[in-house]
Short mmCIF file of C-alpha atoms and ligand atoms in Angstrom, two decimals:
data_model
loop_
_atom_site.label_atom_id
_atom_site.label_comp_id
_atom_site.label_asym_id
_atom_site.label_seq_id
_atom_site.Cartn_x
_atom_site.Cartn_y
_atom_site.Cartn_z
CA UNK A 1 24.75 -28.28 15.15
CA UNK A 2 21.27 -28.41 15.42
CA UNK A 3 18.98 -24.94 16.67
CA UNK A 4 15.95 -26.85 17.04
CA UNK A 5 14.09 -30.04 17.13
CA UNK A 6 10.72 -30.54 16.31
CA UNK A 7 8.29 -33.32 16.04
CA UNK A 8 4.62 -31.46 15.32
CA UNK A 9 4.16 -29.92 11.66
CA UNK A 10 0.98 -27.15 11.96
CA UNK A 11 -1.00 -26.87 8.72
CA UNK A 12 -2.74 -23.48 8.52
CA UNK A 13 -5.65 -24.06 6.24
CA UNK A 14 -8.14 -21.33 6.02
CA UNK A 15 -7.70 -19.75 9.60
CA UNK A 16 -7.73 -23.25 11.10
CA UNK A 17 -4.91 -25.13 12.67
CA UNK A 18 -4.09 -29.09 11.99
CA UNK A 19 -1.10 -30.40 13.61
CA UNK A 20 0.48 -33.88 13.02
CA UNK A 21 3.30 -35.25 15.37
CA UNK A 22 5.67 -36.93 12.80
CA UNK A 23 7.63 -40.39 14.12
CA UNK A 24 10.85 -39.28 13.46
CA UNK A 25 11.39 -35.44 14.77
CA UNK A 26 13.16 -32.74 12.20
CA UNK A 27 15.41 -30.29 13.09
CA UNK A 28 16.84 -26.74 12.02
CA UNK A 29 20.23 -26.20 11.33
CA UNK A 30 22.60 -23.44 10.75
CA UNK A 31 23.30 -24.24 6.65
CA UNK A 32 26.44 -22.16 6.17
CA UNK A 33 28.04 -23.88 9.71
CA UNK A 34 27.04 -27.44 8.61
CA UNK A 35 28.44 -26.58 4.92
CA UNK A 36 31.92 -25.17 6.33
CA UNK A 37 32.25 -28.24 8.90
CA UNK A 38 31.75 -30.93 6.44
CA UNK A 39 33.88 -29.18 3.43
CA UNK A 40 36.58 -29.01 6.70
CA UNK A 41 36.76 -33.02 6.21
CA UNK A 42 37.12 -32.34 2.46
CA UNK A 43 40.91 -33.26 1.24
CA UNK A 44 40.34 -32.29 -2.09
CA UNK A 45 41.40 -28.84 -4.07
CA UNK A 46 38.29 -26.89 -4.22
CA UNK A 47 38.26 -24.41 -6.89
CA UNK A 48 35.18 -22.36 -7.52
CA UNK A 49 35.01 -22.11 -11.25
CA UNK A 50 31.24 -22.22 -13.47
CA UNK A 51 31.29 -25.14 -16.06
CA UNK A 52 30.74 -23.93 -19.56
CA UNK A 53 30.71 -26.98 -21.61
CA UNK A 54 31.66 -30.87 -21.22
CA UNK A 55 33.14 -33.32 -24.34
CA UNK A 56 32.91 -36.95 -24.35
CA UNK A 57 35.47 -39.05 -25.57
CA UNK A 58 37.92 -41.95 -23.58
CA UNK A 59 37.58 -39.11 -20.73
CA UNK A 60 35.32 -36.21 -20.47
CA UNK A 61 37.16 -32.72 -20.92
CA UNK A 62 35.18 -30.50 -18.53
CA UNK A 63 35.28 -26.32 -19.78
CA UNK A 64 35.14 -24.02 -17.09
CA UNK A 65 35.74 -20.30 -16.32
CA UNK A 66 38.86 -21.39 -14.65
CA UNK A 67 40.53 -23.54 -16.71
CA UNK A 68 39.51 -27.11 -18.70
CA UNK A 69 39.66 -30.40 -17.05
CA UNK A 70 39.98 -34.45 -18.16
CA UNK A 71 38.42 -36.69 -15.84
CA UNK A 72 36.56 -39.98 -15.95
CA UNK A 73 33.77 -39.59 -14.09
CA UNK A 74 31.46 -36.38 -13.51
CA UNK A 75 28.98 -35.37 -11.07
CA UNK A 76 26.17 -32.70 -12.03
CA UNK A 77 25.01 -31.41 -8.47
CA UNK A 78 24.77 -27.86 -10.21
CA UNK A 79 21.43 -27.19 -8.69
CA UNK A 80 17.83 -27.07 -10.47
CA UNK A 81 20.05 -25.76 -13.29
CA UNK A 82 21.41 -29.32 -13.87
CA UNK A 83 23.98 -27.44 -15.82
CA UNK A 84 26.20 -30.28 -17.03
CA UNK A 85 23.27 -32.49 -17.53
CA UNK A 86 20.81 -30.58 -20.05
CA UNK A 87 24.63 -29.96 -22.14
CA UNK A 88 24.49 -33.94 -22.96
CA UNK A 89 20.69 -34.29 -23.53
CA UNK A 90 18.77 -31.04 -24.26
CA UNK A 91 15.35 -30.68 -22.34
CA UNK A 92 16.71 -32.44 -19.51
CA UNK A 93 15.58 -29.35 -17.82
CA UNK A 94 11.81 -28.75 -17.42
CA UNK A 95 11.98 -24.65 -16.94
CA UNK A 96 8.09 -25.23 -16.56
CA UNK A 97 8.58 -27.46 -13.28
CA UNK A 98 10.26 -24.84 -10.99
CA UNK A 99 9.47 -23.27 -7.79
CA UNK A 100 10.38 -20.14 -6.64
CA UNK A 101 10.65 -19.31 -2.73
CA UNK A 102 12.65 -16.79 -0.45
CA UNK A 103 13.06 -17.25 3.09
CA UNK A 104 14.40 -14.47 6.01
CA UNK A 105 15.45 -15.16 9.25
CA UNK A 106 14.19 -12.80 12.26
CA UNK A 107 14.01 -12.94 15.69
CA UNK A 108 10.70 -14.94 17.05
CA UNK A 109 10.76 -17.88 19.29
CA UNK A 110 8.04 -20.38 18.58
CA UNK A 111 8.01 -24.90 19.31
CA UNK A 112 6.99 -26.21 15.94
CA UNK A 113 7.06 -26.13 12.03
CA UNK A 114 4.35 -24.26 10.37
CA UNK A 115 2.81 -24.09 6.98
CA UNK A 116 0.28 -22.27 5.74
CA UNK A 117 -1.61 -22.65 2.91
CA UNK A 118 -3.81 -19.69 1.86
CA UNK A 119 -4.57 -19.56 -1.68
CA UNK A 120 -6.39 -16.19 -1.08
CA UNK A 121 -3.40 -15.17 0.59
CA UNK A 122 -1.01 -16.39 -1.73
CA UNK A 123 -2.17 -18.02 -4.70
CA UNK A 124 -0.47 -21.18 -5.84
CA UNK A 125 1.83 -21.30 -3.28
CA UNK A 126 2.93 -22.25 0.25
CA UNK A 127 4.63 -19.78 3.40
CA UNK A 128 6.04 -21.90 6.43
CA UNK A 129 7.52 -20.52 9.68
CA UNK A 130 10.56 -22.41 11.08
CA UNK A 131 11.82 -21.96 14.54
CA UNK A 132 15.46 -22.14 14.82
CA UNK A 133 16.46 -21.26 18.50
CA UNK A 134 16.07 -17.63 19.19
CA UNK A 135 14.90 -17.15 15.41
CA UNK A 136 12.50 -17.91 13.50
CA UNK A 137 12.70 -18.79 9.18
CA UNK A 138 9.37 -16.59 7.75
CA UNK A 139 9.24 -17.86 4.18
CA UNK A 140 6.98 -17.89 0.91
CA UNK A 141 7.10 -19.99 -2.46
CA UNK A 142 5.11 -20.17 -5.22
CA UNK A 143 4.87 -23.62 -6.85
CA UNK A 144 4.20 -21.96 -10.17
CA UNK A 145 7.76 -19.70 -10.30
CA UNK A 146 6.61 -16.96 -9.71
CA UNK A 147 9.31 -14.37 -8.58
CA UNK A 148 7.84 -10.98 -7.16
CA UNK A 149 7.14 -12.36 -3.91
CA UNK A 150 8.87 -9.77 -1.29
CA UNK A 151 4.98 -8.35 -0.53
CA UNK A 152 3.95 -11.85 0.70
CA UNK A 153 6.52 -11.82 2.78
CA UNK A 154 6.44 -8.90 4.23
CA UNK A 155 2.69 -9.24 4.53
CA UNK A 156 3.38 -12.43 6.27
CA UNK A 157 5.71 -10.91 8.77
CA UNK A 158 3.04 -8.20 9.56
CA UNK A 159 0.71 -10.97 11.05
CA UNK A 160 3.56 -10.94 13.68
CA UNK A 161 4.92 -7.50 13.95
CA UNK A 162 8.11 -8.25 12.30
CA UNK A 163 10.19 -6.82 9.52
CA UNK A 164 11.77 -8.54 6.64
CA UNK A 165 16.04 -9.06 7.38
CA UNK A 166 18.23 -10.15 5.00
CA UNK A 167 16.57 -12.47 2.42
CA UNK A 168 17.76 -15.73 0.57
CA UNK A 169 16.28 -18.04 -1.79
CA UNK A 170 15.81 -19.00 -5.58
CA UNK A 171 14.60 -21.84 -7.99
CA UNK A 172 14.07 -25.46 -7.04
CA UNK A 173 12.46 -27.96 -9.55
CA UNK A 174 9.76 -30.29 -9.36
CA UNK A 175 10.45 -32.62 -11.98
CA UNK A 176 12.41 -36.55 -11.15
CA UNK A 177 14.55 -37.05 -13.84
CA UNK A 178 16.98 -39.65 -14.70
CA UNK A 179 19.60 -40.17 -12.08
CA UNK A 180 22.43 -40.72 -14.68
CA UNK A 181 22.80 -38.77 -18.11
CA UNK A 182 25.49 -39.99 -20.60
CA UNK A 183 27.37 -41.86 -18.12
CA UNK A 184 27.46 -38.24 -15.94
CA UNK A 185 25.94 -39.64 -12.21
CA UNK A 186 23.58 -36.01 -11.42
CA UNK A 187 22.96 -35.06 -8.13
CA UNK A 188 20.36 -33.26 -5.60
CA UNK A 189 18.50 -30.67 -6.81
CA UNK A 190 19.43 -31.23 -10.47
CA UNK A 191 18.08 -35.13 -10.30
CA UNK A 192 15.22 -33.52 -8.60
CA UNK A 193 15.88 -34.54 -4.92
CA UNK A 194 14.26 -31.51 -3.18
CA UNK A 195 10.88 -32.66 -2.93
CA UNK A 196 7.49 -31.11 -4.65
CA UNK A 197 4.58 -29.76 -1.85
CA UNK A 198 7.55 -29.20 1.16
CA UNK A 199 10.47 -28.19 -0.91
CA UNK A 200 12.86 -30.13 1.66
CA UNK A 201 16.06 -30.92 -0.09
CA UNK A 202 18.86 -30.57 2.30
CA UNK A 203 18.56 -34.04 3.91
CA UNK A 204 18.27 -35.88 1.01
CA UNK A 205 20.42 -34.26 -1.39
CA UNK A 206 23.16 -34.92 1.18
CA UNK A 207 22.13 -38.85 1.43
CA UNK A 208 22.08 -39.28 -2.46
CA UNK A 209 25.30 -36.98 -3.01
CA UNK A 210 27.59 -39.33 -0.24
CA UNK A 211 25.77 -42.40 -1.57
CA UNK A 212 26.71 -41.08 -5.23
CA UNK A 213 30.56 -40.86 -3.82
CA UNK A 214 30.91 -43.92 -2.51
CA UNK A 215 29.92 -45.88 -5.50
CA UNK A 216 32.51 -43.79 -7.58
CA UNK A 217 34.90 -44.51 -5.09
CA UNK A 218 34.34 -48.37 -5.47
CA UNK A 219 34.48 -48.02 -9.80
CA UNK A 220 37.72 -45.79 -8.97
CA UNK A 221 38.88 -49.05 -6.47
CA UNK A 222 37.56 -51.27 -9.08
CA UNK A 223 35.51 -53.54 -6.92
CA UNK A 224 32.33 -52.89 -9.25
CA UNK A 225 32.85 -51.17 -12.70
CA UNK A 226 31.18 -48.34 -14.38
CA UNK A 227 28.00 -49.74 -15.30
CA UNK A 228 27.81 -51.37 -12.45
CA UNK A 229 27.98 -48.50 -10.44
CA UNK A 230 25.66 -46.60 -12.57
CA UNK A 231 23.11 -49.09 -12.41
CA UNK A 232 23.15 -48.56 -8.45
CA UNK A 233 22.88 -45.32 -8.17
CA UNK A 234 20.15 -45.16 -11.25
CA UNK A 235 18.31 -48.00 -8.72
CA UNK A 236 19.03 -45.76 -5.53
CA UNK A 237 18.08 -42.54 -7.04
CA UNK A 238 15.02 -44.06 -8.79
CA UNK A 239 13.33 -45.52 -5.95
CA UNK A 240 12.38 -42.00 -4.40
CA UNK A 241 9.73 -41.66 -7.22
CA UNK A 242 7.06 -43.29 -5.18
CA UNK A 243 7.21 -40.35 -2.90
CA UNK A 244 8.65 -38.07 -5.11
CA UNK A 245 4.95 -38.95 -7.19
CA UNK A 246 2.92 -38.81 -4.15
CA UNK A 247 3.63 -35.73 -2.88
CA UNK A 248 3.80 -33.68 -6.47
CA UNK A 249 0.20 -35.35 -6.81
CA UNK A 250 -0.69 -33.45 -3.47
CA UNK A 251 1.08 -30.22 -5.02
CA UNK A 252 -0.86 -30.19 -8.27
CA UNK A 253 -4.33 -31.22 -6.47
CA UNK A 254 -3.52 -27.97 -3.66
CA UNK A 255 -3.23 -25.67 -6.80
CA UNK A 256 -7.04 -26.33 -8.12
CA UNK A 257 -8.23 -25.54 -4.42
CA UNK A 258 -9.89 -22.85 -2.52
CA UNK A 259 -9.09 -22.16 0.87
CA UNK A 260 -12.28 -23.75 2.09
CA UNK A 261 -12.00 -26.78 -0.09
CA UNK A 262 -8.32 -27.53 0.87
CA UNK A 263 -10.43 -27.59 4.87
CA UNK A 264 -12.43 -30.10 4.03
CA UNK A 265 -9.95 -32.33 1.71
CA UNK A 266 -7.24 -31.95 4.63
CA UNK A 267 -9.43 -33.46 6.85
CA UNK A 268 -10.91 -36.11 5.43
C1 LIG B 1 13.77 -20.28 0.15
C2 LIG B 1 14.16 -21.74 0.24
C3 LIG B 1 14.11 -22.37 1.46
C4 LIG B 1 14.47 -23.72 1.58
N1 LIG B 1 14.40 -24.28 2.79
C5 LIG B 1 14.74 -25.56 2.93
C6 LIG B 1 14.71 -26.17 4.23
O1 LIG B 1 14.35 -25.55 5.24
N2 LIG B 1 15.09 -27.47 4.33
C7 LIG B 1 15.49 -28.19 3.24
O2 LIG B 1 15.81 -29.37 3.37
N3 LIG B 1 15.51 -27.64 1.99
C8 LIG B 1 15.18 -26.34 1.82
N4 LIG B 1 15.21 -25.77 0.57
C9 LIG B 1 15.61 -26.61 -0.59
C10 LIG B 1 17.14 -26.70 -0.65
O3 LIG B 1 17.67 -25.40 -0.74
C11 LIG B 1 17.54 -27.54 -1.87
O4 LIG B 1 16.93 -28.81 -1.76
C12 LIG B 1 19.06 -27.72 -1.91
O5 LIG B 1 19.71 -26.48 -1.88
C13 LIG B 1 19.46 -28.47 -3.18
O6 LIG B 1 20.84 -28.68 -3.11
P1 LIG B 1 21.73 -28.85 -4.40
O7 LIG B 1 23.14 -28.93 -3.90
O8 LIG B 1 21.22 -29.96 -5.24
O9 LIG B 1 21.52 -27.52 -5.26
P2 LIG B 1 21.90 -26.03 -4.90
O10 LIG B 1 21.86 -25.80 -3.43
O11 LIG B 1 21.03 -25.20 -5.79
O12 LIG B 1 23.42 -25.90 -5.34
C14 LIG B 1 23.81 -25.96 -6.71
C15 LIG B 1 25.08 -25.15 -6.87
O13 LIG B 1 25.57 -25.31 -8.21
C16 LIG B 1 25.97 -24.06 -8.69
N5 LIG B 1 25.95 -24.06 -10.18
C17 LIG B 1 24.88 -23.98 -11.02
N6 LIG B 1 25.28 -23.99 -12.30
C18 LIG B 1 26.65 -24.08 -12.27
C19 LIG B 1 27.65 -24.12 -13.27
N7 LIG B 1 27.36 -24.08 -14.58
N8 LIG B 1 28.95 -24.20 -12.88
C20 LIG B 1 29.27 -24.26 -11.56
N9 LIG B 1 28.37 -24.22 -10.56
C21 LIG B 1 27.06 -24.13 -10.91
C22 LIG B 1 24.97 -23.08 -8.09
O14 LIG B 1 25.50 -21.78 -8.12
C23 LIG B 1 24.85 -23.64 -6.69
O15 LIG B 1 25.85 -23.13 -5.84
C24 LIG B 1 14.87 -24.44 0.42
C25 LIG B 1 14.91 -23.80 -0.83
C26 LIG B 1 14.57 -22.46 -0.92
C27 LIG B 1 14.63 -21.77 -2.27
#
């Protein structure tokens, strides 16, 4: 499943190369593979509908474009859109905490993860290099939202003679919010599981979305009841914002740099 393993993250910082070795090594995967293998051991109906609105009374009546639906327990993983969740308490979304990033993939072999971080080269903002086998992920994000990034990135691939391919990407948000909203348990991105300064979400959106499922399952086998299970996975969730904290602290303090000043600060 995995393309590549990796131990040594390379900071680019004003023309000058830091590496660290990390303990645990990280790896690239093929998303849309990993997504289709673990929906395969999925034995529920998947219907692919948007949610409109959501009621609350003895059950919650779910609107969608596909049809309405009681249930008694809701998920939000919508996404930094936390659709379901800024319905039952308005400004649940912080429009003024997202990041913006696109990635491509093109062929380049290289051994570890790189990120570079160039305010003169792009201001407020972060582009990485990820190897994945006999590709390479060339991306750029701006921590401030900002969209029209395509000339970064094809600036970016010009350092190595290579030429934008298909290109993905969008919004993720910066901004650790409650992990339960009206007795609706949100999820991932909406929560704000993908993490400030790195963006990495995959890993942990996955932890927090099958931890999420298995304490519904228990309130569905009633071995723990609602509030119990909300006040685990309010406790779970919640814990992150140490590091959630630590690292949008490094974010903020990376914006009011210079390229020479970030130098210095990275290596002291
Ligand atoms: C360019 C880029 C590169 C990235 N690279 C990495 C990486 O290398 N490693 C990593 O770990 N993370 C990476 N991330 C972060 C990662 O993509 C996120 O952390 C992750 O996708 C969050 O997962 P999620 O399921 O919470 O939200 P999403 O992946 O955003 O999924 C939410 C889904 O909900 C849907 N939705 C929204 N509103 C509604 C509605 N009203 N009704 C129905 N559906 C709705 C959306 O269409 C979407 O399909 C990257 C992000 C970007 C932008």
């Amino acid at each position: 499943m995995s393309l590549q393993i990796c131990d040594i993250f390379s900071f680019h910082v004003n023309g000058k190369r830091i590496d660290c070795r990390f303990k645990n090594p990280y790896c690239t995967i093929d998303f849309a593979k990993f997504c289709r293998q673990l929906n395969s051991k999925n034995k529920a109906n998947f219907l692919k509908a948007s949610v409109i609105n959501i009621e609350q009374g003895e059950l919650f009546k779910v609107f969608t474009s596909n049809g309405s639906f009681l249930s008694k327990y809701v998920v939000d993983a919508t996404g930094y859109r936390a659709s379901i969740a800024k319905l039952l308490k308005r400004c649940y979304v912080h429009n003024d905490a997202l990041s913006f990033g696109i990635e491509t993939e093109v062929p380049y072999r290289t051994k570890d993860f790189h990120f570079f971080y160039e305010p003169s080269f792009i201001k407020d903002g972060v582009a990485w290099l990820f190897p994945c086998g006999e590709f390479s992920r060339f991306g750029v994000a701006s921590y401030k939202g900002e969209t029209k990034l395509l000339d970064k990135l094809d600036l970016f691939l010009q350092r190595y003679n290579l030429k934008r391919q298909k290109v993905h990407g969008g919004f993720f948000c910066y901004c650790f919010k409650e992990p339960v909203v009206e007795n609706v348990f949100v999820v991932g991105c909406a929560q704000g599981q993908t993490l400030p300064l790195t963006g990495e979400g995959i890993r942990r959106c996955i932890f927090f979305g099958i931890k999420c499922g298995e304490i519904i399952q228990r309130i569905l086998d009633r071995r723990i009841n609602l509030n119990e299970g909300i006040n685990e996975y309010s406790n779970l969730a919640l814990k992150a914002r140490r590091d959630f904290n630590f690292l949008l602290a490094a974010q903020n303090r990376l914006l009011k740099m210079s390229d020479i000043s970030i130098f210095r600060e990275t290596l002291s």
